[in-house]
Amino acid sequence: GIPADPLFRSSIMINIRSYGAVGDGVADDTEAIQKAVDDAEARSIHSIFIPEGTYLLTDEILIKSYISIFGTPHSILKAGTGAVSSLIKYDFSSYESQSIVIKYIQLDGSNIAANGILMEKTSGSPYLRNCAFMGIYEHDFTSYGFKFACAQDSALYASGFYNCVFDSGLSLNKFGDTVTINGCSFGRKSDNEFVQYTNASTFAFSNNNVTGYCNFSLQLPSAFTNDIFELQVEPTKDFITIGHAVGNLVMTNCCFSNQHGIADPSTIKLLKLTDYYLEFINCIFTANNAPACYAPVNSLTCRFYGCTISSGISNKDTVLANFNHRLFDVCSGTYGTVEGFDTLNTNEINARTGVLLNNYIRIEAVNTLPATPKNNTLYILRSERRLCLSLTGGVVYETAAMTVRS
């Protein structure tokens, strides 16, 4: 969950206006804000307050202790003249294992600053935990609005991003366990990366609206829930990539939407997946998705539960073809689904090769059950509207009559 607000641990908070910050968008407030930070560090005060206003920065603000930043919905830090690597930089050299909260701040890169907030260390083990980043709105940075970049032995964990807007992008490189991203928007200009620390687990990406590029390099388990991935401009590379994981990944109530088109879907994909035991539950693949927009899973199995894939069976088949037809363990879907059973168009089932249930049981669509059913085969009886499962040794399990869409 969201960690306790530092205000409840201490009644003392540094107000940057007390150090000469003006906030009129004209005066250079860099020196005043740096003085406020330095004084907070010297006095072991762990919170600074940025009142409403536009604060012009011509150099980065350097923070060398666990200081939280609180603003208002109208508190703006804006890059001034001259390119800087970041507006705010946290140096992890001298502290670790502390809570940091950044709440209600706008970051304006003016297309000259590289990063909005930069948390960086090239060596050591600064394990930041119980951090919360809420209500951050960033735009017009040449690199990322928020960048966490640490060495291989460093990680951000037990932390989350909530209700933020990333127009330039969010980069979490080498984050650890129990990281949550919830209710955030990733603009179409953004280029986001999520690289999980080796052997880390439990990543939750939920209730997010994504129109910018995302590259997920994750350990498992991970869960995507109630997310919208919507391509709005012609991409120059794969729109969403998920790879390098071991185990199980679940995507629930997600929507994949292609609102623009892909000039060459043979080289650029809307969704590219690798090395997953992947489950889609109640997901939607919209009608504008070209069949070739999905890159096939390189290994293991895809399962679809209750998914809606396009607006017609023809496009559904071609989209699924890009998942190597690894479709089954499917229930309660929209197309071809009644009473917990879903399948490809049964008229085409027998013409396909490699259509398997659980990657093991073959499926055949027939009018009547053969006198000697094959082992390990699920029969779809069109005329009798039944399902018959024949296992090794001649054991046959049969359903009662049901509606099986063909």
Tab-separated table of C-alpha atoms in Angstrom:
chain	number	residue	atom	x	y	z
A	1	GLY	CA	0.000	0.000	0.000
A	2	ILE	CA	0.885	3.653	0.093
A	3	PRO	CA	3.346	4.396	2.920
A	4	ALA	CA	2.530	6.792	5.703
A	5	ASP	CA	2.940	10.465	4.893
A	6	PRO	CA	6.170	11.829	6.464
A	7	LEU	CA	4.067	14.698	7.829
A	8	PHE	CA	2.703	12.232	10.367
A	9	ARG	CA	6.227	11.417	11.525
A	10	SER	CA	7.299	15.020	11.880
A	11	SER	CA	5.470	18.332	12.130
A	12	ILE	CA	8.416	20.147	10.534
A	13	MET	CA	8.462	20.868	6.809
A	14	ILE	CA	10.701	23.214	4.852
A	15	ASN	CA	8.858	25.754	2.685
A	16	ILE	CA	10.997	26.801	-0.285
A	17	ARG	CA	9.431	30.297	-0.217
A	18	SER	CA	11.220	30.876	3.102
A	19	TYR	CA	14.519	30.629	1.206
A	20	GLY	CA	13.688	33.175	-1.473
A	21	ALA	CA	11.899	31.091	-4.115
A	22	VAL	CA	9.529	33.311	-6.098
A	23	GLY	CA	7.525	30.973	-8.324
A	24	ASP	CA	6.553	33.526	-10.960
A	25	GLY	CA	7.988	31.582	-13.911
A	26	VAL	CA	10.485	34.389	-14.613
A	27	ALA	CA	12.930	34.531	-11.692
A	28	ASP	CA	15.567	31.800	-11.436
A	29	ASP	CA	14.595	29.791	-8.350
A	30	THR	CA	17.381	27.200	-8.578
A	31	GLU	CA	19.572	28.626	-5.821
A	32	ALA	CA	16.685	29.195	-3.410
A	33	ILE	CA	15.342	25.654	-3.760
A	34	GLN	CA	18.833	24.151	-3.394
A	35	LYS	CA	19.305	26.163	-0.191
A	36	ALA	CA	16.038	24.784	1.145
A	37	VAL	CA	17.140	21.230	0.382
A	38	ASP	CA	20.606	21.735	1.895
A	39	ASP	CA	19.130	23.202	5.083
A	40	ALA	CA	16.656	20.337	5.378
A	41	GLU	CA	19.532	17.856	5.116
A	42	ALA	CA	21.608	19.741	7.660
A	43	ARG	CA	18.736	19.804	10.162
A	44	SER	CA	17.607	16.202	9.464
A	45	ILE	CA	14.252	17.408	8.195
A	46	HIS	CA	12.829	15.027	5.631
A	47	SER	CA	10.122	17.016	3.860
A	48	ILE	CA	10.042	20.130	1.722
A	49	PHE	CA	6.965	21.968	0.482
A	50	ILE	CA	6.626	23.623	-2.905
A	51	PRO	CA	3.661	26.011	-2.888
A	52	GLU	CA	1.567	26.811	-5.952
A	53	GLY	CA	3.587	28.617	-8.612
A	54	THR	CA	5.977	28.106	-11.528
A	55	TYR	CA	9.585	27.734	-10.390
A	56	LEU	CA	12.237	28.225	-13.068
A	57	LEU	CA	15.310	25.984	-12.791
A	58	THR	CA	18.530	26.504	-14.732
A	59	ASP	CA	20.417	23.661	-13.014
A	60	GLU	CA	19.460	20.430	-11.292
A	61	ILE	CA	18.455	20.321	-7.650
A	62	LEU	CA	20.689	17.780	-5.908
A	63	ILE	CA	19.228	15.780	-3.006
A	64	LYS	CA	21.575	13.611	-0.941
A	65	SER	CA	19.260	12.269	1.744
A	66	TYR	CA	15.775	10.798	1.948
A	67	ILE	CA	13.788	13.986	1.450
A	68	SER	CA	10.163	13.878	0.385
A	69	ILE	CA	8.668	16.545	-1.838
A	70	PHE	CA	5.112	17.823	-1.422
A	71	GLY	CA	3.471	20.277	-3.759
A	72	THR	CA	-0.008	21.191	-4.928
A	73	PRO	CA	-1.761	20.336	-8.195
A	74	HIS	CA	-0.488	23.716	-9.439
A	75	SER	CA	3.129	23.505	-8.252
A	76	ILE	CA	5.360	23.535	-11.346
A	77	LEU	CA	9.101	23.025	-11.726
A	78	LYS	CA	10.116	24.268	-15.164
A	79	ALA	CA	13.427	23.960	-17.016
A	80	GLY	CA	14.955	27.336	-17.870
A	81	THR	CA	17.728	28.160	-20.312
A	82	GLY	CA	20.432	25.590	-20.945
A	83	ALA	CA	20.162	21.814	-21.068
A	84	VAL	CA	20.382	19.973	-17.737
A	85	SER	CA	20.446	16.235	-17.037
A	86	SER	CA	17.500	16.525	-14.663
A	87	LEU	CA	15.422	19.009	-12.683
A	88	ILE	CA	15.738	16.960	-9.488
A	89	LYS	CA	18.452	14.394	-8.857
A	90	TYR	CA	18.559	12.013	-5.912
A	91	ASP	CA	22.063	10.771	-5.094
A	92	PHE	CA	21.871	7.401	-3.326
A	93	SER	CA	25.514	7.365	-2.203
A	94	SER	CA	24.913	7.909	1.503
A	95	TYR	CA	21.517	6.398	2.351
A	96	GLU	CA	19.245	3.470	1.766
A	97	SER	CA	16.151	1.658	3.050
A	98	GLN	CA	14.167	4.844	3.598
A	99	SER	CA	10.744	6.034	2.500
A	100	ILE	CA	10.490	8.805	-0.062
A	101	VAL	CA	7.198	10.423	-1.038
A	102	ILE	CA	6.798	12.759	-4.001
A	103	LYS	CA	3.270	14.092	-4.190
A	104	TYR	CA	1.502	16.623	-6.426
A	105	ILE	CA	4.154	18.174	-8.625
A	106	GLN	CA	4.240	19.215	-12.271
A	107	LEU	CA	7.512	18.874	-14.172
A	108	ASP	CA	8.036	20.865	-17.387
A	109	GLY	CA	11.163	19.983	-19.365
A	110	SER	CA	10.643	22.734	-21.972
A	111	ASN	CA	12.186	20.280	-24.482
A	112	ILE	CA	15.661	21.079	-23.125
A	113	ALA	CA	15.988	19.063	-19.890
A	114	ALA	CA	16.798	15.374	-20.228
A	115	ASN	CA	14.915	14.061	-17.165
A	116	GLY	CA	12.405	15.381	-14.694
A	117	ILE	CA	13.303	13.341	-11.611
A	118	LEU	CA	16.450	11.219	-11.734
A	119	MET	CA	17.238	8.603	-9.077
A	120	GLU	CA	20.638	7.221	-9.865
A	121	LYS	CA	23.582	5.314	-8.491
A	122	THR	CA	26.173	3.307	-10.406
A	123	SER	CA	27.346	1.050	-7.565
A	124	GLY	CA	26.444	-0.106	-4.070
A	125	SER	CA	23.133	-1.340	-2.710
A	126	PRO	CA	20.705	1.492	-1.988
A	127	TYR	CA	17.529	-0.503	-1.512
A	128	LEU	CA	14.775	2.080	-1.575
A	129	ARG	CA	11.561	0.754	-0.092
A	130	ASN	CA	8.136	1.996	0.953
A	131	CYS	CA	8.264	4.849	-1.531
A	132	ALA	CA	5.178	6.444	-3.070
A	133	PHE	CA	5.020	8.719	-6.104
A	134	MET	CA	1.583	10.272	-6.506
A	135	GLY	CA	0.020	12.905	-8.704
A	136	ILE	CA	3.160	13.599	-10.755
A	137	TYR	CA	2.526	15.228	-14.128
A	138	GLU	CA	5.495	15.541	-16.475
A	139	HIS	CA	5.920	16.645	-20.072
A	140	ASP	CA	8.428	17.810	-22.675
A	141	PHE	CA	11.601	16.082	-21.475
A	142	THR	CA	14.111	14.813	-24.000
A	143	SER	CA	14.616	11.552	-22.085
A	144	TYR	CA	12.235	10.577	-19.245
A	145	GLY	CA	9.930	12.402	-16.887
A	146	PHE	CA	10.960	9.999	-14.128
A	147	LYS	CA	14.041	7.809	-14.302
A	148	PHE	CA	15.199	5.260	-11.766
A	149	ALA	CA	18.590	3.976	-12.885
A	150	CYS	CA	20.700	1.904	-10.530
A	151	ALA	CA	23.395	-0.734	-10.706
A	152	GLN	CA	22.626	-4.449	-10.937
A	153	ASP	CA	22.720	-4.807	-7.148
A	154	SER	CA	20.315	-1.935	-6.533
A	155	ALA	CA	16.543	-1.949	-6.447
A	156	LEU	CA	13.384	-0.023	-5.705
A	157	TYR	CA	10.869	-2.273	-3.970
A	158	ALA	CA	7.663	-2.267	-1.912
A	159	SER	CA	6.813	0.980	-3.680
A	160	GLY	CA	4.339	2.375	-6.156
A	161	PHE	CA	3.340	5.011	-8.690
A	162	TYR	CA	-0.228	6.230	-8.366
A	163	ASN	CA	-2.305	8.559	-10.572
A	164	CYS	CA	0.639	10.001	-12.468
A	165	VAL	CA	0.841	11.305	-16.040
A	166	PHE	CA	3.986	10.435	-17.994
A	167	ASP	CA	4.075	12.330	-21.263
A	168	SER	CA	7.827	11.822	-21.823
A	169	GLY	CA	8.139	8.461	-20.112
A	170	LEU	CA	8.846	6.417	-17.006
A	171	SER	CA	12.035	4.361	-16.748
A	172	LEU	CA	12.410	1.842	-13.930
A	173	ASN	CA	15.666	0.030	-14.446
A	174	LYS	CA	16.544	-2.671	-11.917
A	175	PHE	CA	13.501	-2.419	-9.686
A	176	GLY	CA	12.658	-5.199	-7.260
A	177	ASP	CA	9.744	-6.932	-5.559
A	178	THR	CA	6.252	-5.604	-4.914
A	179	VAL	CA	6.248	-2.623	-7.221
A	180	THR	CA	2.837	-1.283	-8.242
A	181	ILE	CA	1.884	1.094	-11.040
A	182	ASN	CA	-1.764	2.062	-10.726
A	183	GLY	CA	-3.999	4.625	-12.380
A	184	CYS	CA	-1.257	6.199	-14.494
A	185	SER	CA	-1.342	7.581	-18.034
A	186	PHE	CA	1.520	7.048	-20.464
A	187	GLY	CA	1.204	9.577	-23.304
A	188	ARG	CA	1.784	8.762	-26.942
A	189	LYS	CA	5.094	10.672	-26.902
A	190	SER	CA	6.370	8.534	-24.048
A	191	ASP	CA	8.904	5.732	-24.325
A	192	ASN	CA	8.738	3.638	-21.167
A	193	GLU	CA	10.868	0.798	-19.818
A	194	PHE	CA	10.348	-1.541	-16.887
A	195	VAL	CA	13.363	-3.728	-16.128
A	196	GLN	CA	13.047	-5.957	-13.090
A	197	TYR	CA	15.961	-6.962	-10.889
A	198	THR	CA	17.131	-10.552	-11.346
A	199	ASN	CA	15.002	-13.015	-9.363
A	200	ALA	CA	12.606	-10.276	-8.252
A	201	SER	CA	8.880	-10.943	-8.416
A	202	THR	CA	5.414	-9.454	-7.917
A	203	PHE	CA	4.897	-6.599	-10.328
A	204	ALA	CA	1.388	-5.149	-10.647
A	205	PHE	CA	0.464	-2.921	-13.591
A	206	SER	CA	-3.190	-1.956	-13.231
A	207	ASN	CA	-5.788	0.625	-14.292
A	208	ASN	CA	-3.342	2.353	-16.610
A	209	ASN	CA	-3.943	4.052	-19.960
A	210	VAL	CA	-1.022	3.459	-22.329
A	211	THR	CA	-0.611	5.185	-25.679
A	212	GLY	CA	3.204	5.311	-25.620
A	213	TYR	CA	5.805	2.598	-26.189
A	214	CYS	CA	6.365	0.154	-23.330
A	215	ASN	CA	9.101	-2.422	-22.905
A	216	PHE	CA	8.614	-4.847	-20.009
A	217	SER	CA	11.507	-7.079	-18.965
A	218	LEU	CA	10.104	-8.906	-15.968
A	219	GLN	CA	10.504	-11.740	-13.523
A	220	LEU	CA	7.386	-13.555	-12.404
A	221	PRO	CA	4.715	-13.543	-11.040
A	222	SER	CA	3.370	-10.412	-12.650
A	223	ALA	CA	-0.143	-9.182	-13.270
A	224	PHE	CA	-1.651	-6.696	-15.699
A	225	THR	CA	-5.227	-5.695	-14.800
A	226	ASN	CA	-7.733	-3.260	-16.326
A	227	ASP	CA	-5.153	-1.672	-18.613
A	228	ILE	CA	-5.785	-0.047	-21.985
A	229	PHE	CA	-3.010	-0.270	-24.586
A	230	GLU	CA	-4.007	1.959	-27.485
A	231	LEU	CA	-1.791	2.664	-30.474
A	232	GLN	CA	-2.648	6.157	-31.751
A	233	VAL	CA	0.166	6.971	-34.180
A	234	GLU	CA	2.081	4.887	-36.694
A	235	PRO	CA	4.817	3.167	-34.673
A	236	THR	CA	8.507	3.136	-35.483
A	237	LYS	CA	9.102	0.029	-33.345
A	238	ASP	CA	7.095	-2.619	-31.493
A	239	PHE	CA	4.409	-0.881	-29.447
A	240	ILE	CA	4.241	-3.185	-26.400
A	241	THR	CA	6.953	-5.761	-25.738
A	242	ILE	CA	6.999	-8.232	-22.847
A	243	GLY	CA	9.847	-10.648	-22.467
A	244	HIS	CA	12.658	-12.410	-20.611
A	245	ALA	CA	10.487	-13.923	-17.898
A	246	VAL	CA	10.107	-17.360	-16.407
A	247	GLY	CA	6.808	-18.644	-15.054
A	248	ASN	CA	3.323	-17.235	-15.377
A	249	LEU	CA	2.041	-13.852	-16.549
A	250	VAL	CA	-1.656	-12.972	-16.323
A	251	MET	CA	-3.402	-10.171	-18.217
A	252	THR	CA	-6.967	-9.553	-16.984
A	253	ASN	CA	-9.588	-7.164	-18.407
A	254	CYS	CA	-7.042	-5.512	-20.695
A	255	CYS	CA	-7.763	-3.922	-24.067
A	256	PHE	CA	-5.379	-3.885	-27.038
A	257	SER	CA	-6.449	-1.306	-29.570
A	258	ASN	CA	-4.924	-0.220	-32.864
A	259	GLN	CA	-6.380	3.187	-33.734
A	260	HIS	CA	-3.875	4.146	-36.398
A	261	GLY	CA	-2.502	1.219	-38.322
A	262	ILE	CA	0.876	-0.355	-38.872
A	263	ALA	CA	2.525	0.167	-42.237
A	264	ASP	CA	4.594	-3.009	-42.067
A	265	PRO	CA	3.206	-5.484	-39.500
A	266	SER	CA	5.742	-8.053	-40.637
A	267	THR	CA	8.485	-6.073	-38.878
A	268	ILE	CA	6.613	-3.950	-36.301
A	269	LYS	CA	4.124	-5.465	-33.867
A	270	LEU	CA	1.338	-4.082	-31.729
A	271	LEU	CA	2.119	-6.667	-29.052
A	272	LYS	CA	5.290	-8.740	-28.942
A	273	LEU	CA	5.575	-11.521	-26.383
A	274	THR	CA	8.414	-13.913	-25.671
A	275	ASP	CA	9.060	-16.805	-23.312
A	276	TYR	CA	5.832	-16.824	-21.366
A	277	TYR	CA	3.256	-19.088	-19.920
A	278	LEU	CA	0.720	-16.379	-20.669
A	279	GLU	CA	-2.946	-16.089	-19.760
A	280	PHE	CA	-5.412	-13.568	-21.194
A	281	ILE	CA	-8.591	-13.309	-19.098
A	282	ASN	CA	-11.550	-11.260	-20.373
A	283	CYS	CA	-9.301	-9.234	-22.649
A	284	ILE	CA	-10.366	-7.382	-25.796
A	285	PHE	CA	-8.509	-7.214	-29.098
A	286	THR	CA	-10.301	-4.562	-31.123
A	287	ALA	CA	-11.529	-4.767	-34.708
A	288	ASN	CA	-8.841	-2.461	-36.074
A	289	ASN	CA	-6.054	-4.886	-35.254
A	290	ALA	CA	-4.424	-6.259	-38.383
A	291	PRO	CA	-3.883	-10.030	-38.183
A	292	ALA	CA	-0.113	-9.738	-38.341
A	293	CYS	CA	0.117	-7.135	-35.577
A	294	TYR	CA	0.766	-9.763	-32.919
A	295	ALA	CA	4.114	-11.482	-32.666
A	296	PRO	CA	3.858	-15.172	-31.749
A	297	VAL	CA	4.944	-16.444	-28.388
A	298	ASN	CA	8.348	-18.028	-28.824
A	299	SER	CA	7.863	-20.753	-26.257
A	300	LEU	CA	5.431	-22.298	-23.810
A	301	THR	CA	1.675	-21.808	-23.983
A	302	CYS	CA	-0.878	-19.024	-24.401
A	303	ARG	CA	-4.294	-19.453	-22.834
A	304	PHE	CA	-7.360	-17.333	-23.540
A	305	TYR	CA	-10.252	-17.147	-21.081
A	306	GLY	CA	-13.369	-15.252	-22.123
A	307	CYS	CA	-11.630	-12.944	-24.597
A	308	THR	CA	-13.216	-10.905	-27.360
A	309	ILE	CA	-11.050	-10.875	-30.446
A	310	SER	CA	-12.139	-8.422	-33.114
A	311	SER	CA	-15.647	-8.260	-34.566
A	312	GLY	CA	-15.702	-11.406	-36.685
A	313	ILE	CA	-14.595	-14.999	-36.715
A	314	SER	CA	-12.361	-14.504	-39.748
A	315	ASN	CA	-10.202	-11.875	-38.119
A	316	LYS	CA	-10.290	-13.802	-34.877
A	317	ASP	CA	-8.725	-16.793	-36.569
A	318	THR	CA	-5.971	-14.798	-38.196
A	319	VAL	CA	-5.113	-12.958	-35.007
A	320	LEU	CA	-4.920	-16.234	-33.118
A	321	ALA	CA	-2.784	-17.701	-35.871
A	322	ASN	CA	-0.074	-15.312	-34.732
A	323	PHE	CA	-0.238	-16.953	-31.319
A	324	ASN	CA	0.489	-20.336	-32.917
A	325	HIS	CA	-3.159	-21.396	-32.316
A	326	ARG	CA	-2.382	-22.085	-28.691
A	327	LEU	CA	-5.871	-21.038	-27.708
A	328	PHE	CA	-7.413	-23.488	-25.342
A	329	ASP	CA	-8.423	-23.719	-21.725
A	330	VAL	CA	-10.889	-21.070	-22.854
A	331	CYS	CA	-14.184	-20.315	-21.205
A	332	SER	CA	-16.944	-17.719	-21.164
A	333	GLY	CA	-15.725	-15.779	-24.173
A	334	THR	CA	-17.791	-13.755	-26.617
A	335	TYR	CA	-17.194	-15.496	-29.934
A	336	GLY	CA	-17.843	-19.206	-30.148
A	337	THR	CA	-18.564	-19.435	-26.436
A	338	VAL	CA	-21.577	-20.784	-24.604
A	339	GLU	CA	-21.750	-22.356	-21.127
A	340	GLY	CA	-18.050	-22.313	-20.477
A	341	PHE	CA	-16.760	-23.650	-23.765
A	342	ASP	CA	-14.928	-21.743	-26.456
A	343	THR	CA	-13.225	-22.834	-29.635
A	344	LEU	CA	-12.103	-21.654	-33.006
A	345	ASN	CA	-14.617	-21.909	-35.812
A	346	THR	CA	-15.462	-25.632	-35.633
A	347	ASN	CA	-15.835	-25.823	-39.416
A	348	GLU	CA	-12.124	-25.131	-39.672
A	349	ILE	CA	-10.839	-27.088	-36.673
A	350	ASN	CA	-9.989	-30.263	-38.568
A	351	ALA	CA	-8.177	-28.329	-41.283
A	352	ARG	CA	-5.729	-26.937	-38.739
A	353	THR	CA	-2.669	-28.586	-37.338
A	354	GLY	CA	-1.372	-28.192	-33.832
A	355	VAL	CA	-4.648	-27.038	-32.225
A	356	LEU	CA	-4.320	-28.542	-28.765
A	357	LEU	CA	-6.019	-28.346	-25.399
A	358	ASN	CA	-3.419	-27.727	-22.692
A	359	ASN	CA	-0.864	-28.313	-25.436
A	360	TYR	CA	-1.694	-32.038	-25.075
A	361	ILE	CA	-5.270	-32.958	-26.065
A	362	ARG	CA	-6.163	-32.719	-29.746
A	363	ILE	CA	-9.483	-31.274	-30.832
A	364	GLU	CA	-11.677	-32.587	-33.627
A	365	ALA	CA	-15.080	-31.308	-34.779
A	366	VAL	CA	-17.363	-34.146	-35.977
A	367	ASN	CA	-21.055	-34.853	-36.560
A	368	THR	CA	-21.036	-38.199	-34.755
A	369	LEU	CA	-18.629	-39.810	-32.330
A	370	PRO	CA	-16.355	-42.447	-33.978
A	371	ALA	CA	-16.902	-46.045	-32.974
A	372	THR	CA	-13.366	-46.124	-31.598
A	373	PRO	CA	-12.479	-42.652	-30.305
A	374	LYS	CA	-8.863	-41.649	-30.516
A	375	ASN	CA	-6.900	-41.340	-27.305
A	376	ASN	CA	-6.402	-37.873	-25.820
A	377	THR	CA	-8.899	-36.210	-28.139
A	378	LEU	CA	-11.719	-33.759	-27.447
A	379	TYR	CA	-14.583	-34.228	-29.917
A	380	ILE	CA	-17.011	-31.428	-30.706
A	381	LEU	CA	-20.253	-33.127	-31.799
A	382	ARG	CA	-22.000	-30.552	-33.937
A	383	SER	CA	-25.193	-32.502	-34.579
A	384	GLU	CA	-25.691	-33.610	-30.962
A	385	ARG	CA	-24.362	-30.387	-29.418
A	386	ARG	CA	-22.141	-32.305	-27.029
A	387	LEU	CA	-18.495	-32.544	-26.081
A	388	CYS	CA	-16.742	-35.897	-25.668
A	389	LEU	CA	-13.281	-36.261	-24.196
A	390	SER	CA	-11.481	-39.518	-24.939
A	391	LEU	CA	-8.433	-40.226	-22.795
A	392	THR	CA	-5.819	-42.983	-22.858
A	393	GLY	CA	-7.348	-46.377	-22.271
A	394	GLY	CA	-10.688	-45.586	-23.869
A	395	VAL	CA	-12.164	-43.600	-20.978
A	396	VAL	CA	-14.718	-41.163	-22.402
A	397	TYR	CA	-16.207	-38.191	-20.596
A	398	GLU	CA	-19.315	-36.670	-22.144
A	399	THR	CA	-21.278	-33.494	-21.552
A	400	ALA	CA	-25.031	-33.159	-21.725
A	401	ALA	CA	-26.510	-31.407	-24.731
A	402	MET	CA	-25.419	-27.767	-24.898
A	403	THR	CA	-25.172	-24.964	-27.377
A	404	VAL	CA	-21.873	-25.150	-29.232
A	405	ARG	CA	-21.483	-22.359	-31.726
A	406	SER	CA	-20.097	-23.462	-35.083
